[in-house]
Amino acid sequence: MGYRIVVVGATGNVGREMLNILAERQFPVDEIAVLASRRSLGTEVSFGDKTLTTQDLDTFDFTGWDIALFAVGSEATKIYAPKSAAAGCVVIDNSSLYRYDPDIPLIVPECNPEAVHGYSKKNIIANPNCSTAQMVVALKPLHDRAKIKRVVVSTYQSVSGAGKEGIDELWDQTKSIYNPTDDKPAKKFTKQIAFNVIPHIDVFMEDGTTKEEWKMVAETKKIIDTSIKVTATCVRVPVFVGHSEAVNIEFEDFLDEDEARDILREAPGIMVIDKREDGGYVSPVECVGDFATFISRIRQDSTVENGLNLWCVSDNLRKGAALNAVQIAELLGREVLKKG
């Protein structure tokens, strides 16, 4: 006996990836419904070797369905997630709407699987921000060994994190650079993204940080440990898929780089590729389509006591969004629903 699954926002980048991953991981699905807004109604999407037709989110009845994977913006989620939850269908939400609600668990299964039992307060589970998800997978096993005091992270985030419009803008601007008569001004981003980097993701806050940077701080504390100090600089780069992060970690106790490498090799969800030679590390184009979070460039930081540096790369549409949501569904099924 399997699950009745709903994918909300099935025509978007993350929704389509959720369907791919449910099929790839052979999630025990008895029945699946794909929902979209009325403007995308009737669009066909793939699920394994099947073709599914989207239904109207506005009129859909969630009663009798087990899990709803939400891949729509906060405004739509605010309307439809409570409807799903009230009908008894557990929501796993990829938007930022519920991440900071103390009654809603924010889960990365490799880090805090025990939090899944808190779902019952509101019948909703939150998926973290893409840049946070891959970082905490690397931080948690190291924190368990040596306790992290402070993290300084600089991100190199792909345009797919801004959705299809971000991908299209990079593609169109790149082509227009070579065609002087075809000017493509910035629309989705605040400045030209082709052959450029933009140190600005999401809105600015009063203290000068951006909302994306604030998310990494708040979510790391909620997922791993409230005592960890985090400071982030988040940058959009002209890469289609795959987020990269340069992470500097200061521990309470000394942790040797070789031991750290061994710990990460054994940790769930991580692949260590760390050779001190040309090409002995992973770049974003190499991680696309992979489930793993890749760690490279592990080395001591001699400028602080008990410091390490590392390079972290992951497919943001997968571990940063769709894969983590499906892993949460697997965890929920295994620990709570127990149907599959």
mmCIF file of C-alpha atoms in Angstrom:
data_model
loop_
_atom_site.group_PDB
_atom_site.id
_atom_site.type_symbol
_atom_site.label_atom_id
_atom_site.label_comp_id
_atom_site.label_asym_id
_atom_site.label_seq_id
_atom_site.Cartn_x
_atom_site.Cartn_y
_atom_site.Cartn_z
ATOM 1 C CA MET A 1 0.000 0.000 0.000
ATOM 2 C CA GLY A 2 1.527 3.291 -1.106
ATOM 3 C CA TYR A 3 0.806 6.972 -0.748
ATOM 4 C CA ARG A 4 -1.533 9.410 -2.471
ATOM 5 C CA ILE A 5 0.749 12.324 -3.357
ATOM 6 C CA VAL A 6 -0.023 15.836 -4.570
ATOM 7 C CA VAL A 7 2.577 18.062 -6.271
ATOM 8 C CA VAL A 8 1.524 21.711 -6.155
ATOM 9 C CA GLY A 9 3.253 23.916 -8.713
ATOM 10 C CA ALA A 10 4.068 20.954 -10.932
ATOM 11 C CA THR A 11 4.878 23.027 -14.032
ATOM 12 C CA GLY A 12 7.700 25.018 -12.410
ATOM 13 C CA ASN A 13 11.401 24.073 -12.239
ATOM 14 C CA VAL A 14 11.165 22.694 -8.700
ATOM 15 C CA GLY A 15 7.803 20.987 -9.226
ATOM 16 C CA ARG A 16 9.061 19.135 -12.276
ATOM 17 C CA GLU A 17 12.188 18.136 -10.366
ATOM 18 C CA MET A 18 10.041 16.812 -7.524
ATOM 19 C CA LEU A 19 8.256 14.539 -9.999
ATOM 20 C CA ASN A 20 11.584 13.372 -11.440
ATOM 21 C CA ILE A 21 12.970 12.557 -8.010
ATOM 22 C CA LEU A 22 9.830 10.791 -6.777
ATOM 23 C CA ALA A 23 10.171 8.522 -9.825
ATOM 24 C CA GLU A 24 13.950 8.092 -9.587
ATOM 25 C CA ARG A 25 13.844 7.148 -5.907
ATOM 26 C CA GLN A 26 10.843 4.878 -6.487
ATOM 27 C CA PHE A 27 8.793 6.586 -3.828
ATOM 28 C CA PRO A 28 5.804 4.303 -3.061
ATOM 29 C CA VAL A 29 3.087 6.218 -4.917
ATOM 30 C CA ASP A 30 -0.377 4.711 -5.313
ATOM 31 C CA GLU A 31 -1.833 7.823 -6.907
ATOM 32 C CA ILE A 32 -0.424 11.209 -7.829
ATOM 33 C CA ALA A 33 -2.106 14.521 -8.655
ATOM 34 C CA VAL A 34 -0.286 17.450 -10.267
ATOM 35 C CA LEU A 35 -1.695 20.908 -9.622
ATOM 36 C CA ALA A 36 -1.064 24.293 -11.191
ATOM 37 C CA SER A 37 -2.612 27.736 -11.430
ATOM 38 C CA ARG A 38 -5.355 28.291 -13.987
ATOM 39 C CA ARG A 39 -2.965 29.863 -16.484
ATOM 40 C CA SER A 40 -1.058 26.539 -16.598
ATOM 41 C CA LEU A 41 -4.142 24.341 -16.427
ATOM 42 C CA GLY A 42 -3.974 21.340 -18.727
ATOM 43 C CA THR A 43 -0.196 21.481 -19.108
ATOM 44 C CA GLU A 44 1.342 18.024 -19.354
ATOM 45 C CA VAL A 45 4.245 16.977 -17.123
ATOM 46 C CA SER A 46 6.269 13.769 -16.870
ATOM 47 C CA PHE A 47 6.310 11.329 -13.976
ATOM 48 C CA GLY A 48 8.586 8.416 -14.776
ATOM 49 C CA ASP A 49 7.196 6.877 -17.966
ATOM 50 C CA LYS A 50 3.786 8.499 -17.437
ATOM 51 C CA THR A 51 2.426 11.808 -18.689
ATOM 52 C CA LEU A 52 0.200 13.663 -16.258
ATOM 53 C CA THR A 53 -2.152 16.583 -16.903
ATOM 54 C CA THR A 54 -2.295 19.413 -14.387
ATOM 55 C CA GLN A 55 -5.455 20.050 -12.421
ATOM 56 C CA ASP A 56 -6.758 23.337 -10.997
ATOM 57 C CA LEU A 57 -5.226 24.151 -7.631
ATOM 58 C CA ASP A 58 -8.108 26.484 -6.832
ATOM 59 C CA THR A 59 -10.775 23.780 -6.896
ATOM 60 C CA PHE A 60 -8.770 20.726 -5.784
ATOM 61 C CA ASP A 61 -9.995 18.791 -2.743
ATOM 62 C CA PHE A 62 -7.075 17.545 -0.593
ATOM 63 C CA THR A 63 -9.290 15.226 1.442
ATOM 64 C CA GLY A 64 -8.004 11.639 1.388
ATOM 65 C CA TRP A 65 -4.561 12.557 0.086
ATOM 66 C CA ASP A 66 -1.509 11.794 2.241
ATOM 67 C CA ILE A 67 1.265 14.288 1.376
ATOM 68 C CA ALA A 68 1.303 17.521 -0.637
ATOM 69 C CA LEU A 69 4.651 18.782 -1.925
ATOM 70 C CA PHE A 70 4.299 22.546 -2.396
ATOM 71 C CA ALA A 71 6.531 24.293 -4.954
ATOM 72 C CA VAL A 72 4.737 27.611 -5.333
ATOM 73 C CA GLY A 73 5.416 31.069 -3.923
ATOM 74 C CA SER A 74 4.515 32.228 -0.435
ATOM 75 C CA GLU A 75 1.342 34.028 -1.516
ATOM 76 C CA ALA A 76 -0.242 30.924 -3.030
ATOM 77 C CA THR A 77 1.082 28.747 -0.208
ATOM 78 C CA LYS A 78 -0.565 31.036 2.340
ATOM 79 C CA ILE A 79 -3.946 30.302 0.736
ATOM 80 C CA TYR A 80 -3.708 26.616 -0.152
ATOM 81 C CA ALA A 81 -1.348 25.005 2.395
ATOM 82 C CA PRO A 82 -3.774 25.529 5.314
ATOM 83 C CA LYS A 83 -6.550 23.986 3.179
ATOM 84 C CA SER A 84 -4.425 20.912 2.569
ATOM 85 C CA ALA A 85 -3.384 20.661 6.216
ATOM 86 C CA ALA A 86 -6.972 21.046 7.436
ATOM 87 C CA ALA A 87 -8.060 18.234 5.092
ATOM 88 C CA GLY A 88 -5.521 15.886 6.718
ATOM 89 C CA CYS A 89 -2.961 16.021 3.900
ATOM 90 C CA VAL A 90 0.514 16.816 5.303
ATOM 91 C CA VAL A 91 2.163 19.773 3.575
ATOM 92 C CA ILE A 92 5.883 19.835 2.783
ATOM 93 C CA ASP A 93 6.435 23.427 1.753
ATOM 94 C CA ASN A 94 9.329 24.738 -0.308
ATOM 95 C CA SER A 95 8.517 28.448 0.129
ATOM 96 C CA SER A 96 9.880 30.654 2.916
ATOM 97 C CA LEU A 97 6.443 31.190 4.464
ATOM 98 C CA TYR A 98 6.608 28.723 7.360
ATOM 99 C CA ARG A 99 10.335 28.271 7.957
ATOM 100 C CA TYR A 100 10.522 30.517 10.997
ATOM 101 C CA ASP A 101 7.263 29.459 12.648
ATOM 102 C CA PRO A 102 8.231 27.796 15.974
ATOM 103 C CA ASP A 103 5.331 25.346 15.619
ATOM 104 C CA ILE A 104 6.463 24.118 12.196
ATOM 105 C CA PRO A 105 9.551 21.909 11.858
ATOM 106 C CA LEU A 106 12.270 23.006 9.424
ATOM 107 C CA ILE A 107 13.974 19.817 8.301
ATOM 108 C CA VAL A 108 17.071 18.588 6.518
ATOM 109 C CA PRO A 109 16.815 14.822 7.043
ATOM 110 C CA GLU A 110 20.592 14.308 7.371
ATOM 111 C CA CYS A 111 20.683 16.895 10.180
ATOM 112 C CA ASN A 112 17.508 16.861 12.312
ATOM 113 C CA PRO A 113 15.273 13.913 11.357
ATOM 114 C CA GLU A 114 13.813 13.792 14.866
ATOM 115 C CA ALA A 115 12.060 17.118 14.179
ATOM 116 C CA VAL A 116 9.607 15.352 11.844
ATOM 117 C CA HIS A 117 7.435 14.393 14.819
ATOM 118 C CA GLY A 118 6.593 18.069 15.312
ATOM 119 C CA TYR A 119 4.603 18.103 12.060
ATOM 120 C CA SER A 120 1.338 17.332 13.848
ATOM 121 C CA LYS A 121 0.986 20.789 15.435
ATOM 122 C CA LYS A 122 -0.062 22.304 12.102
ATOM 123 C CA ASN A 123 0.232 19.371 9.658
ATOM 124 C CA ILE A 124 2.956 21.346 7.847
ATOM 125 C CA ILE A 125 6.712 20.821 7.440
ATOM 126 C CA ALA A 126 9.024 23.479 6.008
ATOM 127 C CA ASN A 127 11.822 22.917 3.507
ATOM 128 C CA PRO A 128 14.859 25.204 4.052
ATOM 129 C CA ASN A 129 16.353 27.745 1.697
ATOM 130 C CA CYS A 130 18.508 26.231 -1.052
ATOM 131 C CA SER A 131 21.741 27.848 0.146
ATOM 132 C CA THR A 132 21.154 26.733 3.740
ATOM 133 C CA ALA A 133 20.272 23.131 2.901
ATOM 134 C CA GLN A 134 23.596 22.175 1.352
ATOM 135 C CA MET A 135 25.634 24.019 3.976
ATOM 136 C CA VAL A 136 24.019 22.398 7.015
ATOM 137 C CA VAL A 137 24.521 18.924 5.534
ATOM 138 C CA ALA A 138 28.254 19.644 5.751
ATOM 139 C CA LEU A 139 28.169 21.477 9.088
ATOM 140 C CA LYS A 140 26.145 18.989 11.158
ATOM 141 C CA PRO A 141 28.614 16.056 11.299
ATOM 142 C CA LEU A 142 31.478 18.456 12.028
ATOM 143 C CA HIS A 143 29.431 20.184 14.747
ATOM 144 C CA ASP A 144 28.716 16.817 16.356
ATOM 145 C CA ARG A 145 32.464 16.236 16.658
ATOM 146 C CA ALA A 146 33.951 19.612 17.588
ATOM 147 C CA LYS A 147 31.033 22.070 18.177
ATOM 148 C CA ILE A 148 30.910 25.002 15.797
ATOM 149 C CA LYS A 149 31.201 28.519 17.238
ATOM 150 C CA ARG A 150 31.050 30.642 14.084
ATOM 151 C CA VAL A 151 30.533 30.259 10.342
ATOM 152 C CA VAL A 152 31.479 32.778 7.645
ATOM 153 C CA VAL A 153 30.002 31.825 4.282
ATOM 154 C CA SER A 154 30.149 33.418 0.834
ATOM 155 C CA THR A 155 27.763 31.947 -1.715
ATOM 156 C CA TYR A 156 27.957 31.717 -5.497
ATOM 157 C CA GLN A 157 24.309 31.055 -6.376
ATOM 158 C CA SER A 158 23.033 30.008 -9.788
ATOM 159 C CA VAL A 159 20.264 31.796 -11.645
ATOM 160 C CA SER A 160 17.922 28.805 -11.407
ATOM 161 C CA GLY A 161 17.438 29.834 -7.784
ATOM 162 C CA ALA A 162 15.419 32.731 -9.226
ATOM 163 C CA GLY A 163 13.235 30.385 -11.293
ATOM 164 C CA LYS A 164 12.684 30.114 -15.034
ATOM 165 C CA GLU A 165 12.836 33.893 -15.441
ATOM 166 C CA GLY A 166 16.363 33.893 -14.033
ATOM 167 C CA ILE A 167 17.494 31.138 -16.392
ATOM 168 C CA ASP A 168 15.929 32.900 -19.387
ATOM 169 C CA GLU A 169 17.550 36.220 -18.499
ATOM 170 C CA LEU A 170 21.043 34.733 -18.322
ATOM 171 C CA TRP A 171 20.493 32.881 -21.608
ATOM 172 C CA ASP A 172 19.094 35.895 -23.443
ATOM 173 C CA GLN A 173 21.682 38.352 -22.114
ATOM 174 C CA THR A 174 24.567 36.024 -22.932
ATOM 175 C CA LYS A 175 23.390 35.769 -26.534
ATOM 176 C CA SER A 176 22.815 39.526 -26.763
ATOM 177 C CA ILE A 177 26.418 40.291 -25.729
ATOM 178 C CA TYR A 178 27.479 38.892 -29.123
ATOM 179 C CA ASN A 179 24.728 40.729 -30.995
ATOM 180 C CA PRO A 180 25.020 44.500 -30.429
ATOM 181 C CA THR A 181 21.601 45.150 -31.975
ATOM 182 C CA ASP A 182 19.835 42.849 -29.518
ATOM 183 C CA ASP A 183 19.974 44.594 -26.137
ATOM 184 C CA LYS A 184 18.539 42.632 -23.179
ATOM 185 C CA PRO A 185 18.372 44.885 -20.102
ATOM 186 C CA ALA A 186 18.075 43.431 -16.604
ATOM 187 C CA LYS A 187 14.512 42.584 -15.575
ATOM 188 C CA LYS A 188 14.604 39.673 -13.137
ATOM 189 C CA PHE A 189 17.915 40.776 -11.636
ATOM 190 C CA THR A 190 18.987 44.242 -10.493
ATOM 191 C CA LYS A 191 21.997 44.350 -12.807
ATOM 192 C CA GLN A 192 23.270 42.491 -15.877
ATOM 193 C CA ILE A 193 23.860 38.852 -14.915
ATOM 194 C CA ALA A 194 25.685 37.675 -18.059
ATOM 195 C CA PHE A 195 29.475 37.832 -17.500
ATOM 196 C CA ASN A 196 28.857 39.511 -14.148
ATOM 197 C CA VAL A 197 28.195 38.754 -10.473
ATOM 198 C CA ILE A 198 25.576 40.462 -8.318
ATOM 199 C CA PRO A 199 26.050 40.694 -4.513
ATOM 200 C CA HIS A 200 22.315 40.946 -3.917
ATOM 201 C CA ILE A 201 19.743 38.149 -3.490
ATOM 202 C CA ASP A 202 16.257 38.934 -2.168
ATOM 203 C CA VAL A 203 15.410 42.267 -0.507
ATOM 204 C CA PHE A 204 17.651 44.473 1.624
ATOM 205 C CA MET A 205 17.028 44.628 5.360
ATOM 206 C CA GLU A 206 17.593 47.546 7.744
ATOM 207 C CA ASP A 207 21.031 46.372 8.901
ATOM 208 C CA GLY A 208 22.366 46.112 5.327
ATOM 209 C CA THR A 209 22.089 42.345 4.996
ATOM 210 C CA THR A 210 19.831 40.850 2.363
ATOM 211 C CA LYS A 211 16.928 38.537 3.187
ATOM 212 C CA GLU A 212 18.833 35.612 1.634
ATOM 213 C CA GLU A 213 21.726 36.207 4.023
ATOM 214 C CA TRP A 214 19.339 36.501 6.967
ATOM 215 C CA LYS A 215 17.688 33.209 5.963
ATOM 216 C CA MET A 216 21.017 31.362 6.151
ATOM 217 C CA VAL A 217 21.607 32.678 9.660
ATOM 218 C CA ALA A 218 18.125 31.964 11.036
ATOM 219 C CA GLU A 219 17.750 28.558 9.386
ATOM 220 C CA THR A 220 21.170 27.237 10.425
ATOM 221 C CA LYS A 221 20.323 28.102 14.014
ATOM 222 C CA LYS A 222 16.901 26.422 13.825
ATOM 223 C CA ILE A 223 18.173 23.260 12.120
ATOM 224 C CA ILE A 224 21.466 22.672 13.965
ATOM 225 C CA ASP A 225 22.082 24.833 17.051
ATOM 226 C CA THR A 226 20.888 28.276 18.145
ATOM 227 C CA SER A 227 24.332 29.060 19.600
ATOM 228 C CA ILE A 228 26.123 28.988 16.206
ATOM 229 C CA LYS A 229 27.031 32.442 14.939
ATOM 230 C CA VAL A 230 26.634 32.799 11.174
ATOM 231 C CA THR A 231 27.481 35.631 8.814
ATOM 232 C CA ALA A 232 26.790 35.349 5.095
ATOM 233 C CA THR A 233 27.366 37.200 1.836
ATOM 234 C CA CYS A 234 25.103 35.870 -0.908
ATOM 235 C CA VAL A 235 26.027 36.449 -4.543
ATOM 236 C CA ARG A 236 24.221 35.608 -7.786
ATOM 237 C CA VAL A 237 26.590 34.286 -10.471
ATOM 238 C CA PRO A 238 26.136 33.482 -14.202
ATOM 239 C CA VAL A 239 25.694 29.725 -13.683
ATOM 240 C CA PHE A 240 22.481 27.995 -14.766
ATOM 241 C CA VAL A 241 22.219 25.300 -12.073
ATOM 242 C CA GLY A 242 24.304 24.538 -8.990
ATOM 243 C CA HIS A 243 25.072 26.649 -5.930
ATOM 244 C CA SER A 244 28.609 26.904 -4.568
ATOM 245 C CA GLU A 245 29.746 28.116 -1.157
ATOM 246 C CA ALA A 246 33.076 29.025 0.400
ATOM 247 C CA VAL A 247 32.629 28.167 4.078
ATOM 248 C CA ASN A 248 34.924 29.197 6.938
ATOM 249 C CA ILE A 249 34.220 27.404 10.224
ATOM 250 C CA GLU A 250 35.544 28.151 13.709
ATOM 251 C CA PHE A 251 35.161 25.353 16.271
ATOM 252 C CA GLU A 252 35.291 25.236 20.059
ATOM 253 C CA ASP A 253 37.692 22.297 19.863
ATOM 254 C CA PHE A 254 40.535 21.611 17.460
ATOM 255 C CA LEU A 255 39.574 19.549 14.419
ATOM 256 C CA ASP A 256 42.311 18.341 12.117
ATOM 257 C CA GLU A 257 41.625 18.668 8.387
ATOM 258 C CA ASP A 258 42.277 14.964 7.836
ATOM 259 C CA GLU A 259 39.797 13.973 10.524
ATOM 260 C CA ALA A 260 37.272 16.436 9.108
ATOM 261 C CA ARG A 261 37.721 14.850 5.676
ATOM 262 C CA ASP A 262 37.124 11.382 7.153
ATOM 263 C CA ILE A 263 34.025 12.567 9.047
ATOM 264 C CA LEU A 264 32.529 14.095 5.915
ATOM 265 C CA ARG A 265 33.293 10.991 3.840
ATOM 266 C CA GLU A 266 31.194 8.950 6.268
ATOM 267 C CA ALA A 267 28.384 11.495 6.608
ATOM 268 C CA PRO A 268 25.038 10.908 4.850
ATOM 269 C CA GLY A 269 24.345 12.918 1.712
ATOM 270 C CA ILE A 270 27.945 14.012 1.192
ATOM 271 C CA MET A 271 30.548 13.157 -1.433
ATOM 272 C CA VAL A 272 34.101 14.310 -0.744
ATOM 273 C CA ILE A 273 36.197 15.091 -3.823
ATOM 274 C CA ASP A 274 39.321 16.714 -2.448
ATOM 275 C CA LYS A 275 42.600 16.211 -4.289
ATOM 276 C CA ARG A 276 45.230 18.929 -4.177
ATOM 277 C CA GLU A 277 45.811 18.949 -7.890
ATOM 278 C CA ASP A 278 44.366 20.506 -11.025
ATOM 279 C CA GLY A 279 40.686 19.561 -11.224
ATOM 280 C CA GLY A 280 40.725 17.779 -7.867
ATOM 281 C CA TYR A 281 37.562 19.533 -6.699
ATOM 282 C CA VAL A 282 33.942 19.852 -7.832
ATOM 283 C CA SER A 283 32.445 22.799 -9.712
ATOM 284 C CA PRO A 284 28.709 23.476 -10.150
ATOM 285 C CA VAL A 285 28.394 22.109 -13.703
ATOM 286 C CA GLU A 286 29.609 18.732 -12.428
ATOM 287 C CA CYS A 287 26.980 18.445 -9.675
ATOM 288 C CA VAL A 288 23.904 18.976 -11.862
ATOM 289 C CA GLY A 289 21.470 16.073 -11.639
ATOM 290 C CA ASP A 290 23.231 14.512 -8.640
ATOM 291 C CA PHE A 291 21.718 13.842 -5.221
ATOM 292 C CA ALA A 292 24.920 14.507 -3.271
ATOM 293 C CA THR A 293 26.333 17.624 -1.684
ATOM 294 C CA PHE A 294 29.976 17.761 -2.788
ATOM 295 C CA ILE A 295 32.760 18.939 -0.480
ATOM 296 C CA SER A 296 36.236 19.988 -1.673
ATOM 297 C CA ARG A 297 39.175 22.198 -0.640
ATOM 298 C CA ILE A 298 39.153 21.105 3.032
ATOM 299 C CA ARG A 299 42.026 22.842 4.818
ATOM 300 C CA GLN A 300 43.042 24.392 8.133
ATOM 301 C CA ASP A 301 42.559 28.107 8.654
ATOM 302 C CA SER A 302 45.634 29.280 10.544
ATOM 303 C CA THR A 303 44.236 32.815 11.098
ATOM 304 C CA VAL A 304 41.813 31.704 13.843
ATOM 305 C CA GLU A 305 41.998 29.149 16.617
ATOM 306 C CA ASN A 306 40.393 25.864 15.576
ATOM 307 C CA GLY A 307 39.474 26.977 12.069
ATOM 308 C CA LEU A 308 38.703 25.106 8.835
ATOM 309 C CA ASN A 309 37.852 26.149 5.284
ATOM 310 C CA LEU A 310 35.878 24.115 2.771
ATOM 311 C CA TRP A 311 34.144 24.401 -0.614
ATOM 312 C CA CYS A 312 30.561 23.128 -0.879
ATOM 313 C CA VAL A 313 28.661 22.521 -4.151
ATOM 314 C CA SER A 314 25.194 21.123 -4.790
ATOM 315 C CA ASP A 315 22.411 21.060 -7.380
ATOM 316 C CA ASN A 316 20.124 23.709 -5.891
ATOM 317 C CA LEU A 317 17.036 22.342 -7.655
ATOM 318 C CA ARG A 318 17.699 18.981 -6.021
ATOM 319 C CA LYS A 319 19.195 19.099 -2.508
ATOM 320 C CA GLY A 320 18.319 22.774 -2.231
ATOM 321 C CA ALA A 321 14.660 22.162 -3.028
ATOM 322 C CA ALA A 322 13.038 19.098 -4.621
ATOM 323 C CA LEU A 323 15.301 16.339 -3.279
ATOM 324 C CA ASN A 324 15.124 17.594 0.293
ATOM 325 C CA ALA A 325 11.321 17.775 0.054
ATOM 326 C CA VAL A 326 11.126 14.176 -1.185
ATOM 327 C CA GLN A 327 13.569 13.066 1.529
ATOM 328 C CA ILE A 328 11.277 14.686 4.101
ATOM 329 C CA ALA A 329 8.338 12.764 2.577
ATOM 330 C CA GLU A 330 10.354 9.540 2.850
ATOM 331 C CA LEU A 331 11.191 10.363 6.479
ATOM 332 C CA LEU A 332 7.567 11.183 7.265
ATOM 333 C CA GLY A 333 6.448 7.904 5.723
ATOM 334 C CA ARG A 334 9.111 5.896 7.537
ATOM 335 C CA GLU A 335 8.669 7.457 10.990
ATOM 336 C CA VAL A 336 5.008 8.488 11.109
ATOM 337 C CA LEU A 337 2.626 7.474 8.315
ATOM 338 C CA LYS A 338 4.153 4.016 7.704
ATOM 339 C CA LYS A 339 2.163 3.090 4.607
ATOM 340 C CA GLY A 340 4.854 2.507 1.978
#
